[in-house]
């Protein structure tokens, strides 16, 4: 390889490294700020969803749903029967609403962390 090739590769690689670092920093700050959406006093529950598993929960008040794990996608089905695919985080403002959370992966388990300002109840005794 010539010096020109090495220089060209370094000019292309170094900005990509800086862009990735900036993205990771901003993404972490978005998650941290969204977790503070519910305020200081909140109720928190953690669920582990195996592949193709679903849970039903009843949420009340300001809520945030955080998905942790290698596969960050889940399907959220609210009382209006509209299904939404969410990636990593979802902010909700609910009033005694039934929510179904589905792990759409066939391989990976995910951890779903739910924080609500008022209450979380699990009708299916999970």
XYZ file of C-alpha atoms in Angstrom, residues 18 34 37 45 60 66 78 87 93 104 106 116:
12
model
C -16.077 10.227 15.849
C -36.554 9.670 28.976
C -39.984 11.516 32.262
C -41.367 -3.420 37.283
C -51.823 4.352 34.870
C -37.413 0.681 28.222
C -52.708 -0.701 23.247
C -37.119 0.348 19.580
C -49.394 8.983 29.101
C -41.291 -10.448 18.241
C -37.612 -15.811 17.544
C -45.043 4.490 35.849
